[in-house]
Amino acid sequence: MAERMISGIGVSPGIVIGEVRVRTRQRLVVRPRPLKEGGEGVELRRFDRAVSRTERDITRVGKQVRRRLGAASAGIFDAHLMILKDPMLVDRTRQLIQEERINADFAVLTAMSEIQQAFRRVKDELFRQRLIDVEDVGRRLIEYIQSDADRKRSGDRITDELMLAAEDLSPSEAAELEALRVTAVITEKGSQTSHTAILCRSLGVPALVGVEGVFEHLKEGDLCIVDGNAGELIIDPTPRTILRYTRRQRTLERFNEQLAELYDQDTVTQDGHAVELSSNIELPLELDHVIRSGGKGIGLFRTEYLYLAASSMPDEETQYREYLRAAKAVKPERLIIRTFDLGGDKQPPSMRFPQEANPFLGWRAVRVSLDDPAMFRVQLRAILRASVMPNIQVMFPMISGVAQLRQVLEVLDDVKTELREQGVAFNEDLRRGIMIEVPSAVFVARELAAMVDFFSIGTNDLTQYTIAVDRNNATVAHLYQSTHPAVIRSVAMTVQAAHEEGIWVGMCGEMAGDPAMTAMLIGLGLDELSVSPVILPEIKMLIRQLNLTEARKLAKKVLEMGEVEQIQRVLDQDLRRRVGKDPLWRPKASKQSSQGKSSKGAKRSPRS
Ligand code: PEP
Ligand code: MG
């Protein structure tokens, strides 16, 4: 077979060459069977056995994940256990067996489809995750009923190291990757922020998601190359390609060794200008990675993932423990906890969201928090209580104006008063910051800066709102350009306003982790960059090679340019001049560029 290359979204870096194991979901064949007289008892016992085996499975995997990755990641298994106790599933199945006199597996399937129908009627998007969970649990039950013996998953038989290709992995399957000795993951579905992507990154397993049409071209045992850096899958590579990637693997290893040497080094330019370099995390399980990559503090802790990974809103105690744990892990460096940025594409299944034509322009982030004071206050209480660790700071997302910020700060003050009255300890000097990610905030940045201790620019949203282009819409992905002069000038205006008011200003959008932008951002005067831990060592290396005077000149030049292509060309040239022709730098980390990469079909590799 000729060599073929398919593009996907590289969500976890690394290059792996090896044989692939294709995990196709076996289609469940479930047929109704009339029961013989008295057969209900037999079916009920089969069902009960399946329930207890499934419960045992979920508890076992949940325990492993909790031990290895922390409570937040294990939340998904609590949700599965709850589904297993849900009367809509359990009682209804038993009722169908007893009253309708149908076989157990068909009864489970019927109950499952009733649940799915009910959820679909409420709102498709809202209950998507819940539906996946119901399907996951239902599948396990049916498989146990049908085998009526200890269920053996095909994956459990993996003894050699293998790459795994699947349509998608359920959260519980993704959590088992390590035990299955999986060296790389390829999935047809998924995105940068899907569960699979997050877990692969945390476990250090190179991964490609969103590889469309992969199963038309891939079969069991095929030799493949997964390049998690470039987001490429090469099937049946020629010996020449294998040699090239083997060399690339070695170079990458050497490069990573060089990066590892920077672990203890400060992030300082050649002419002595210090820059704060911190990490973005979604889940506390990523703290390990932060510490391993030589990251200092956390510039953005996206707390909404605590909620998204659990079956219900994490209570005050749970949040408090997670925040405290994270603060202890990174102390004495700072931990910036961002309050829930719910809404948009982050809607926890257990929370009700209105049907909106434009969710990203609607009920999102701090707007949700202000409208749901009970939830907001629980989170603020947890953050304040955890602030006995003095490295904790709080940040509010999507602030769009002065009055709104005043309202937010009033709630914070009110919660402080409440804690004081209850004699609960907290840090009276807790630093407060806001994200600058809405154009209106850029225009009133001076006034906002006077009210807080720091700014962090969220370019993912600032780009989408400035250019009016949905960050998750592949159709307009080519218009999503962080190098648009309007975005860069907004960054410059924000930095100027912050400095005039004497506060520091950082950036936590994906732009901060784009190597081509580093020099310009330092030249624009950003005091901090907060990036994914995966890219952090490279950004550190780049900053250490920079000269502030040159970076300022570059920024000045860019600010005078009016066209995206012009700016892009100058920044790419500048990066190439500094790192050579075949840079190992990771591809742009931005979501839009990776989305634009996925191609419908396989192409002949241009290099074969
Ligand atoms: C941003 O908008 O740039 C940002 C960092 O926040 P999020 O990606 O979580 O919206
Ligand atoms: Mg944002």
Coordinates of C-alpha atoms and ligand atoms in Angstrom, one line a residue:
M1 CA 0.0 0.0 0.0
A2 CA 1.2 3.5 -0.7
E3 CA 2.0 5.8 2.1
R4 CA -0.9 8.1 3.1
M5 CA -1.0 11.1 5.4
I6 CA -4.1 12.3 7.3
S7 CA -4.3 15.5 9.3
G8 CA -5.8 15.7 12.7
I9 CA -5.6 17.8 15.8
G10 CA -2.4 17.1 17.7
V11 CA -3.6 17.4 21.3
S12 CA -0.6 15.7 23.0
P13 CA 2.9 16.0 21.7
G14 CA 5.4 13.3 20.8
I15 CA 6.2 11.0 17.8
V16 CA 5.5 7.3 17.9
I17 CA 6.1 4.7 15.2
G18 CA 4.4 1.4 15.6
E19 CA 1.5 -1.0 14.8
V20 CA -2.0 0.1 15.3
R21 CA -4.8 -1.7 17.1
V22 CA -8.1 -0.6 15.8
R23 CA -10.8 -0.6 18.4
T24 CA -14.1 -0.6 16.5
R25 CA -17.1 -0.7 18.8
Q26 CA -18.7 -4.0 18.2
R27 CA -22.3 -3.3 17.3
L28 CA -24.5 -4.6 20.1
V29 CA -27.0 -7.1 18.7
V30 CA -29.9 -7.0 21.1
R31 CA -33.1 -8.8 20.2
P32 CA -36.3 -9.2 22.1
R33 CA -37.0 -12.8 23.2
P34 CA -40.3 -14.0 24.7
L35 CA -39.8 -15.6 28.0
K36 CA -40.9 -19.0 29.0
E37 CA -43.2 -19.4 31.9
G38 CA -41.3 -18.4 35.0
G39 CA -38.4 -17.1 32.9
E40 CA -38.7 -13.6 34.6
G41 CA -36.8 -14.9 37.6
V42 CA -33.9 -16.0 35.5
E43 CA -33.7 -12.7 33.6
L44 CA -33.9 -10.7 36.8
R45 CA -31.0 -12.7 38.2
R46 CA -28.9 -12.1 35.0
F47 CA -29.7 -8.4 35.3
D48 CA -28.7 -8.2 39.0
R49 CA -25.5 -10.0 38.3
A50 CA -24.7 -7.6 35.5
V51 CA -25.4 -4.7 37.7
S52 CA -23.1 -5.8 40.5
R53 CA -20.3 -6.7 38.0
T54 CA -20.6 -3.3 36.3
E55 CA -20.6 -1.6 39.7
R56 CA -17.4 -3.5 40.6
D57 CA -15.8 -2.5 37.3
I58 CA -16.6 1.2 37.7
T59 CA -15.6 1.3 41.3
R60 CA -12.2 -0.4 40.5
V61 CA -11.4 1.9 37.6
G62 CA -12.7 4.9 39.6
K63 CA -10.4 4.1 42.5
Q64 CA -7.4 3.7 40.2
V65 CA -8.1 7.0 38.6
R66 CA -8.7 8.8 41.9
R67 CA -5.3 7.5 43.2
R68 CA -3.5 8.4 40.0
L69 CA -5.1 11.6 38.8
G70 CA -7.1 13.0 41.7
A71 CA -10.7 13.4 42.8
A72 CA -11.8 15.7 40.1
S73 CA -11.0 13.3 37.3
A74 CA -12.7 10.5 39.1
G75 CA -15.9 12.4 39.2
I76 CA -17.0 10.8 36.0
F77 CA -17.1 7.4 37.7
D78 CA -19.3 8.7 40.5
A79 CA -21.6 9.9 37.8
H80 CA -21.6 6.4 36.3
L81 CA -22.3 4.8 39.6
M82 CA -25.3 7.2 40.0
I83 CA -26.6 6.1 36.6
L84 CA -26.4 2.5 37.8
K85 CA -28.7 3.4 40.7
D86 CA -31.0 5.6 38.6
P87 CA -34.6 4.2 38.9
M88 CA -35.2 5.3 35.3
L89 CA -32.6 2.6 34.4
V90 CA -32.8 0.0 37.1
D91 CA -36.4 0.0 38.2
R92 CA -37.6 0.4 34.7
T93 CA -35.5 -2.5 33.5
R94 CA -36.9 -4.7 36.2
Q95 CA -40.4 -3.6 35.5
L96 CA -40.0 -4.4 31.8
I97 CA -38.7 -7.9 32.6
Q98 CA -41.5 -8.5 35.1
E99 CA -44.5 -6.9 33.4
E100 CA -43.6 -7.0 29.7
R101 CA -41.9 -10.4 30.2
I102 CA -38.9 -9.5 27.9
N103 CA -35.3 -10.6 28.2
A104 CA -32.9 -8.6 30.4
D105 CA -30.6 -7.2 27.7
F106 CA -33.5 -6.0 25.6
A107 CA -35.1 -4.5 28.7
V108 CA -31.9 -2.5 29.4
L109 CA -31.8 -1.3 25.8
T110 CA -35.4 -0.2 26.0
A111 CA -34.8 1.6 29.3
M112 CA -31.7 3.3 27.9
S113 CA -33.5 4.5 24.8
E114 CA -36.3 5.9 27.0
I115 CA -33.8 7.8 29.0
Q116 CA -32.1 9.1 25.9
Q117 CA -35.4 10.2 24.4
A118 CA -36.3 12.0 27.6
F119 CA -33.0 13.8 27.6
R120 CA -33.1 14.7 23.9
R121 CA -36.5 16.3 24.5
V122 CA -35.0 18.6 27.2
K123 CA -32.1 19.8 25.1
D124 CA -29.7 18.1 22.9
E125 CA -26.5 19.9 23.7
L126 CA -27.1 20.2 27.4
F127 CA -27.3 16.5 28.1
R128 CA -24.8 15.3 25.5
Q129 CA -22.3 14.3 28.1
R130 CA -25.0 12.6 30.2
L131 CA -26.2 10.6 27.2
I132 CA -22.6 9.4 26.6
D133 CA -22.5 8.3 30.2
V134 CA -25.8 6.5 30.0
E135 CA -24.6 4.8 26.8
D136 CA -21.3 3.8 28.4
V137 CA -23.0 2.2 31.5
G138 CA -25.8 0.6 29.4
R139 CA -23.2 -1.0 27.1
R140 CA -21.4 -2.6 30.0
L141 CA -24.6 -3.9 31.4
I142 CA -25.7 -5.5 28.1
E143 CA -22.3 -7.0 27.5
Y144 CA -22.3 -8.6 30.9
I145 CA -25.9 -9.9 30.5
Q146 CA -25.1 -11.4 27.1
S147 CA -21.9 -13.1 28.2
D148 CA -23.2 -13.7 31.6
A149 CA -19.7 -14.2 32.6
D150 CA -16.9 -11.8 33.7
R151 CA -16.7 -9.4 30.9
K152 CA -13.4 -9.3 29.0
R153 CA -12.8 -6.2 27.0
S154 CA -10.9 -6.6 23.8
G155 CA -8.4 -4.0 25.1
D156 CA -7.6 -6.0 28.2
R157 CA -5.9 -8.5 26.0
I158 CA -3.3 -6.0 24.8
T159 CA 0.1 -7.2 26.0
D160 CA 2.5 -5.5 23.7
E161 CA 2.8 -1.8 23.4
L162 CA 0.4 -0.6 20.7
M163 CA -1.2 2.5 19.3
L164 CA -4.9 2.7 19.7
A165 CA -7.3 3.9 17.0
A166 CA -10.9 4.4 17.9
E167 CA -13.9 6.4 16.8
D168 CA -13.8 8.0 20.2
L169 CA -12.9 6.9 23.7
S170 CA -15.4 7.1 26.5
P171 CA -14.0 8.8 29.6
S172 CA -13.6 5.5 31.4
E173 CA -11.7 4.0 28.5
A174 CA -9.4 7.0 28.3
A175 CA -8.6 6.6 31.9
E176 CA -7.5 3.0 31.4
L177 CA -4.9 3.9 28.7
E178 CA -2.0 3.6 31.0
A179 CA -2.9 0.1 32.2
L180 CA -3.4 -1.0 28.6
R181 CA 0.2 0.1 27.6
V182 CA -1.1 2.3 24.9
T183 CA 1.7 4.3 23.3
A184 CA -0.4 6.7 21.2
V185 CA -4.0 7.5 20.6
I186 CA -5.8 8.3 17.3
T187 CA -9.5 9.2 17.4
E188 CA -11.9 10.2 14.7
K189 CA -13.9 12.5 17.1
G190 CA -12.7 14.8 19.9
S191 CA -11.3 18.3 20.2
Q192 CA -8.5 20.1 22.1
T193 CA -10.6 20.2 25.2
S194 CA -12.3 16.8 25.1
H195 CA -11.8 14.4 28.0
T196 CA -9.6 12.2 25.9
A197 CA -7.3 15.1 24.9
I198 CA -6.9 16.3 28.5
L199 CA -6.2 12.8 29.8
C200 CA -3.7 12.0 27.1
R201 CA -1.8 15.2 27.8
S202 CA -1.7 14.5 31.5
L203 CA -0.5 10.9 31.0
G204 CA 2.0 12.0 28.4
V205 CA 0.5 9.8 25.7
P206 CA 0.9 11.4 22.2
A207 CA -2.5 11.8 20.7
L208 CA -4.3 12.9 17.6
V209 CA -8.0 13.6 17.6
G210 CA -10.5 14.7 15.0
V211 CA -8.8 12.5 12.3
E212 CA -11.7 12.4 9.9
G213 CA -12.1 9.3 7.7
V214 CA -9.4 7.4 9.5
F215 CA -11.2 4.0 9.4
E216 CA -11.5 4.1 5.6
H217 CA -7.7 3.9 5.4
L218 CA -6.6 2.2 8.5
K219 CA -6.8 -1.5 9.4
E220 CA -5.6 -3.7 12.3
G221 CA -1.9 -4.1 12.4
D222 CA -1.0 -1.3 10.0
L223 CA 2.3 0.4 10.5
C224 CA 1.8 4.0 11.4
I225 CA 3.5 7.1 12.5
V226 CA 1.7 9.4 14.9
D227 CA 3.1 12.9 15.1
G228 CA 1.3 14.6 18.0
N229 CA 3.4 17.8 17.5
A230 CA 2.4 18.4 13.9
G231 CA -1.0 16.7 14.1
E232 CA -0.3 14.1 11.5
L233 CA -1.0 10.4 11.0
I234 CA 1.1 8.6 8.4
I235 CA -0.2 5.2 7.4
D236 CA 2.1 2.6 5.7
P237 CA 5.1 4.9 5.7
T238 CA 7.9 4.2 3.3
P239 CA 11.3 3.2 4.7
R240 CA 12.5 6.7 3.8
T241 CA 9.7 8.3 5.8
I242 CA 10.4 6.0 8.8
L243 CA 14.0 7.0 8.7
R244 CA 13.1 10.7 8.6
Y245 CA 10.8 10.3 11.6
T246 CA 13.2 8.2 13.5
R247 CA 15.7 11.0 13.1
R248 CA 13.1 13.5 14.1
Q249 CA 12.3 11.4 17.2
R250 CA 16.0 11.5 18.2
T251 CA 16.2 15.3 17.6
L252 CA 13.1 15.7 19.6
E253 CA 14.6 13.7 22.5
R254 CA 17.7 15.8 22.4
F255 CA 15.7 18.9 22.2
N256 CA 13.6 17.8 25.2
E257 CA 16.8 17.1 27.1
Q258 CA 18.0 20.6 26.4
L259 CA 14.7 21.9 27.6
A260 CA 14.9 19.9 30.7
E261 CA 18.2 21.6 31.5
L262 CA 16.3 24.9 31.7
Y263 CA 14.1 23.5 34.4
D264 CA 15.7 25.6 37.2
Q265 CA 16.6 28.5 35.1
D266 CA 14.9 31.9 35.3
T267 CA 12.9 33.3 32.5
V268 CA 15.1 36.2 31.7
T269 CA 16.0 37.9 28.4
Q270 CA 19.7 38.2 27.3
D271 CA 19.6 41.8 28.5
G272 CA 18.3 40.9 31.9
H273 CA 14.5 41.6 31.6
A274 CA 12.6 39.1 33.7
V275 CA 9.3 37.7 32.5
E276 CA 6.9 35.6 34.6
L277 CA 6.1 32.4 32.8
S278 CA 3.3 30.4 34.3
S279 CA 0.9 27.6 33.2
N280 CA -2.7 27.2 32.4
I281 CA -4.4 24.2 33.8
E282 CA -7.8 22.7 33.4
L283 CA -7.7 20.0 36.1
P284 CA -5.6 19.6 39.2
L285 CA -4.2 16.4 37.7
E286 CA -2.1 18.6 35.4
L287 CA -0.2 20.0 38.3
D288 CA 2.3 17.1 38.0
H289 CA 3.0 18.1 34.5
V290 CA 3.4 21.8 35.5
I291 CA 6.0 20.8 38.1
R292 CA 7.8 18.5 35.6
S293 CA 8.0 21.1 32.9
G294 CA 9.7 23.6 35.2
G295 CA 6.7 25.9 35.3
K296 CA 6.5 28.3 38.1
G297 CA 3.0 29.4 39.0
I298 CA -0.4 28.9 37.6
G299 CA -1.6 31.9 35.6
L300 CA -5.0 30.4 34.8
F301 CA -6.8 27.6 36.7
R302 CA -9.9 27.0 34.6
T303 CA -12.1 25.9 37.5
E304 CA -15.2 25.1 35.4
Y305 CA -13.6 21.7 34.6
L306 CA -14.1 20.7 38.2
Y307 CA -17.8 21.1 37.5
L308 CA -17.7 19.6 34.0
A309 CA -15.9 16.5 35.2
A310 CA -18.3 15.9 38.0
S311 CA -22.0 14.9 38.0
S312 CA -23.1 18.0 39.9
M313 CA -21.7 21.3 41.1
P314 CA -18.7 20.6 43.4
D315 CA -19.7 21.7 46.9
E316 CA -17.7 24.2 49.0
E317 CA -15.7 21.6 50.7
T318 CA -14.7 19.8 47.5
Q319 CA -13.7 23.1 45.8
Y320 CA -11.8 24.3 48.9
R321 CA -9.8 21.0 49.1
E322 CA -8.9 21.2 45.3
Y323 CA -7.8 24.9 45.5
L324 CA -5.8 24.2 48.7
R325 CA -4.1 21.2 47.1
A326 CA -3.2 23.1 44.0
A327 CA -1.9 26.1 46.0
K328 CA 0.3 23.8 48.1
A329 CA 1.6 22.1 45.0
V330 CA 2.9 25.3 43.4
K331 CA 3.8 27.4 46.5
P332 CA 5.4 29.8 46.9
E333 CA 4.6 30.7 43.3
R334 CA 1.1 32.1 42.7
L335 CA -2.0 30.3 41.8
I336 CA -4.6 32.3 39.9
I337 CA -8.0 30.8 40.3
R338 CA -10.5 31.9 37.7
T339 CA -14.1 31.7 38.8
F340 CA -16.4 29.5 36.7
D341 CA -16.4 30.4 33.0
L342 CA -19.6 28.4 32.4
G343 CA -21.8 28.8 29.4
G344 CA -20.8 29.0 25.7
D345 CA -19.5 25.5 25.0
K346 CA -19.0 24.7 28.7
Q347 CA -22.4 23.7 30.0
P348 CA -22.4 21.1 32.8
P349 CA -25.1 18.5 32.2
S350 CA -26.6 19.0 35.6
M351 CA -27.1 22.7 35.1
R352 CA -30.0 24.3 33.2
F353 CA -29.0 26.7 30.4
P354 CA -31.5 28.7 28.4
Q355 CA -31.8 27.9 24.7
E356 CA -29.8 30.7 23.1
A357 CA -29.1 31.6 19.5
N358 CA -25.6 32.8 20.3
P359 CA -24.4 31.2 23.6
F360 CA -21.0 32.8 23.4
L361 CA -22.7 36.2 23.3
G362 CA -25.2 35.2 25.9
W363 CA -25.3 33.7 29.4
R364 CA -21.7 33.0 30.0
A365 CA -18.9 33.3 32.6
V366 CA -19.3 36.1 35.2
R367 CA -22.8 36.8 33.9
V368 CA -23.9 33.3 35.0
S369 CA -22.1 33.8 38.3
L370 CA -23.8 37.1 39.1
D371 CA -27.2 35.6 38.1
D372 CA -26.7 32.5 40.3
P373 CA -25.4 34.1 43.5
A374 CA -25.7 30.9 45.5
M375 CA -23.3 29.1 43.2
F376 CA -21.0 32.2 43.0
R377 CA -20.9 32.6 46.7
V378 CA -20.0 28.9 47.3
Q379 CA -17.1 29.3 44.9
L380 CA -15.9 32.5 46.5
R381 CA -16.2 31.1 50.0
A382 CA -14.1 28.1 48.9
I383 CA -11.4 30.4 47.2
L384 CA -11.3 32.7 50.2
R385 CA -11.0 29.9 52.7
A386 CA -8.2 28.4 50.6
S387 CA -6.5 31.8 50.5
V388 CA -5.0 31.1 53.8
M389 CA -2.4 29.9 51.4
P390 CA -1.1 33.4 50.5
N391 CA -0.1 32.4 46.9
I392 CA -3.8 32.2 45.9
Q393 CA -5.2 35.0 43.8
V394 CA -8.7 35.3 42.2
M395 CA -9.6 36.3 38.6
F396 CA -13.0 37.0 37.0
P397 CA -13.7 36.0 33.4
M398 CA -15.4 38.0 30.7
I399 CA -15.7 41.3 32.5
S400 CA -17.3 43.8 30.0
G401 CA -17.6 47.0 32.0
V402 CA -17.1 49.0 35.2
A403 CA -20.5 48.6 36.8
Q404 CA -20.3 44.8 36.3
L405 CA -16.9 44.7 37.9
R406 CA -18.1 46.8 40.8
Q407 CA -21.0 44.3 41.3
V408 CA -18.6 41.4 41.3
L409 CA -16.3 43.0 43.8
E410 CA -19.3 43.8 46.0
V411 CA -20.2 40.1 46.1
L412 CA -16.6 39.3 47.0
D413 CA -16.6 41.9 49.8
D414 CA -19.9 40.6 51.1
V415 CA -18.6 37.0 51.2
K416 CA -15.6 38.3 53.1
T417 CA -17.8 40.0 55.7
E418 CA -19.8 36.7 56.1
L419 CA -16.6 34.7 56.7
R420 CA -15.3 37.3 59.1
E421 CA -18.6 37.2 61.1
Q422 CA -18.3 33.4 61.2
G423 CA -14.7 33.6 62.4
V424 CA -13.4 31.8 59.3
A425 CA -9.9 32.6 58.3
F426 CA -9.0 34.0 54.9
N427 CA -6.4 36.3 53.3
E428 CA -7.7 39.9 53.8
D429 CA -5.3 41.0 51.0
L430 CA -6.4 38.5 48.4
R431 CA -5.2 39.8 45.1
R432 CA -8.0 40.3 42.5
G433 CA -7.7 40.4 38.8
I434 CA -9.8 40.2 35.7
M435 CA -9.5 38.7 32.2
I436 CA -9.5 41.2 29.4
E437 CA -11.2 39.2 26.7
V438 CA -14.1 41.4 25.6
P439 CA -13.4 44.4 23.3
S440 CA -15.4 46.8 25.6
A441 CA -13.1 46.0 28.4
V442 CA -10.1 47.0 26.3
F443 CA -11.7 50.4 25.8
V444 CA -12.4 51.0 29.5
A445 CA -9.2 49.3 30.6
R446 CA -8.0 52.4 32.4
E447 CA -11.0 52.5 34.6
L448 CA -11.0 48.7 35.2
A449 CA -7.3 48.8 36.0
A450 CA -8.0 51.3 38.8
M451 CA -10.2 48.7 40.5
V452 CA -8.1 45.5 40.5
D453 CA -4.6 44.2 41.1
F454 CA -3.9 42.6 37.7
F455 CA -5.1 41.9 34.2
S456 CA -4.7 38.7 32.2
I457 CA -5.5 39.0 28.5
G458 CA -7.7 36.1 27.1
T459 CA -6.9 36.2 23.4
N460 CA -9.0 33.1 22.6
D461 CA -12.1 35.2 23.3
L462 CA -10.6 38.6 22.5
T463 CA -9.9 37.3 19.0
Q464 CA -13.4 35.9 18.5
Y465 CA -15.2 38.9 19.9
T466 CA -12.9 41.5 18.1
I467 CA -13.2 39.9 14.7
A468 CA -16.7 38.5 15.3
V469 CA -15.7 35.0 14.4
D470 CA -16.8 32.0 16.4
R471 CA -13.7 30.3 17.9
N472 CA -15.3 26.9 17.5
N473 CA -16.7 27.2 14.0
A474 CA -14.6 25.3 11.4
T475 CA -16.3 27.1 8.5
V476 CA -14.9 30.5 9.5
A477 CA -11.7 29.2 11.1
H478 CA -9.6 30.8 8.5
L479 CA -10.8 34.2 9.7
Y480 CA -9.9 33.5 13.3
Q481 CA -6.5 35.3 13.3
S482 CA -4.8 36.4 16.5
T483 CA -2.3 38.2 14.3
H484 CA -5.1 40.6 13.2
P485 CA -3.8 44.1 13.8
A486 CA -7.0 44.9 15.7
V487 CA -6.2 42.1 18.2
I488 CA -2.6 43.1 18.5
R489 CA -3.5 46.8 19.0
S490 CA -6.0 45.8 21.7
V491 CA -3.2 44.0 23.5
A492 CA -1.0 47.0 23.3
M493 CA -3.8 49.3 24.6
T494 CA -4.5 47.0 27.5
V495 CA -0.8 46.8 28.4
Q496 CA -0.6 50.6 28.3
A497 CA -3.7 51.1 30.5
A498 CA -2.5 48.6 33.0
H499 CA 0.9 50.1 33.3
E500 CA -0.4 53.6 33.6
E501 CA -2.5 52.5 36.6
G502 CA 0.5 50.6 38.0
I503 CA -0.8 47.1 37.8
W504 CA 0.8 44.1 36.1
V505 CA -0.6 42.6 32.9
G506 CA -0.3 39.0 31.6
M507 CA -1.7 36.9 28.9
C508 CA -3.3 33.5 29.3
G509 CA -4.9 32.9 25.8
E510 CA -3.4 30.4 23.4
M511 CA -1.5 33.3 21.7
A512 CA 0.8 33.4 24.7
G513 CA 2.0 29.9 23.8
D514 CA 2.6 30.6 20.1
P515 CA 6.4 30.7 19.6
A516 CA 6.0 33.1 16.7
M517 CA 4.4 35.6 19.0
T518 CA 6.8 35.4 21.9
A519 CA 9.2 38.2 20.9
M520 CA 6.4 40.6 19.9
L521 CA 4.5 40.0 23.2
I522 CA 7.6 40.7 25.3
G523 CA 8.2 43.7 23.2
L524 CA 4.6 44.9 23.8
G525 CA 5.4 44.9 27.5
L526 CA 3.5 41.9 28.9
D527 CA 4.7 41.1 32.3
E528 CA 3.6 37.5 32.3
L529 CA 2.7 34.8 29.9
S530 CA 0.6 31.8 31.0
V531 CA 0.8 28.9 28.6
S532 CA 0.0 25.2 28.4
P533 CA 2.6 23.2 30.4
V534 CA 3.3 21.2 27.2
I535 CA 4.8 24.3 25.5
L536 CA 6.2 26.0 28.5
P537 CA 9.9 24.8 28.2
E538 CA 10.1 26.0 24.6
I539 CA 8.7 29.4 25.4
K540 CA 11.2 29.7 28.2
M541 CA 14.0 28.8 25.9
L542 CA 12.8 31.4 23.4
I543 CA 12.6 34.2 26.0
R544 CA 16.1 33.4 27.2
Q545 CA 17.4 33.9 23.7
L546 CA 15.6 37.3 23.3
N547 CA 16.9 40.8 23.6
L548 CA 14.3 43.2 25.0
T549 CA 15.4 46.1 22.9
E550 CA 15.1 44.0 19.7
A551 CA 11.7 42.7 20.9
R552 CA 10.5 46.3 21.4
K553 CA 11.5 47.2 17.9
L554 CA 9.7 44.2 16.5
A555 CA 6.5 45.1 18.4
K556 CA 6.7 48.7 17.2
K557 CA 7.1 47.6 13.6
V558 CA 4.1 45.2 13.9
L559 CA 1.9 47.9 15.5
E560 CA 2.4 50.0 12.4
M561 CA 1.2 47.2 10.1
G562 CA -2.4 47.0 8.9
E563 CA -2.6 43.5 7.4
V564 CA -2.6 40.1 8.9
E565 CA -0.5 38.4 6.3
Q566 CA 2.2 41.2 6.6
I567 CA 2.3 40.7 10.4
Q568 CA 2.4 36.9 10.1
R569 CA 5.2 37.0 7.6
V570 CA 7.3 39.3 9.8
L571 CA 6.8 37.2 12.9
D572 CA 7.5 33.9 11.1
Q573 CA 10.7 35.3 9.6
D574 CA 11.7 36.6 13.0
L575 CA 11.2 33.2 14.6
R576 CA 13.0 31.4 11.8
R577 CA 15.9 33.8 12.1
R578 CA 16.3 32.8 15.7
V579 CA 15.6 29.1 15.7
G580 CA 16.6 27.9 12.3
K581 CA 14.9 26.6 9.2
D582 CA 13.4 23.4 10.5
P583 CA 12.1 24.5 13.9
L584 CA 11.1 21.8 16.3
W585 CA 8.8 24.2 17.9
R586 CA 5.4 22.9 18.4
P587 CA 2.7 23.9 15.9
K588 CA 0.6 26.8 16.9
A589 CA -1.3 25.8 20.0
S590 CA -4.3 27.9 19.1
K591 CA -7.6 26.1 18.7
Q592 CA -8.5 27.7 15.4
S593 CA -5.4 26.6 13.6
S594 CA -5.7 23.0 14.8
Q595 CA -9.4 23.0 13.7
G596 CA -8.4 24.2 10.3
K597 CA -6.0 21.3 10.0
S598 CA -8.4 18.4 9.9
S599 CA -8.9 17.2 6.4
K600 CA -11.7 15.1 5.1
G601 CA -9.7 12.4 3.4
A602 CA -6.3 11.0 3.3
K603 CA -3.8 12.5 0.9
R604 CA -0.7 11.0 -0.6
S605 CA 2.1 12.1 1.6
P606 CA 3.8 15.0 -0.3
R607 CA 7.1 13.7 0.9
S608 CA 6.6 10.0 -0.1
Ligands
PEP1 C1 -9.3 33.1 26.6 O1 -10.4 33.4 26.3 O2 -8.2 33.5 26.0 C2 -9.0 32.3 27.8 C3 -7.8 32.0 28.3 O3 -10.1 31.7 28.4 P1 -10.9 30.4 27.8 O4 -10.1 29.8 26.7 O5 -11.1 29.5 28.9 O6 -12.2 31.0 27.3
MG2 MG -12.0 33.2 27.6

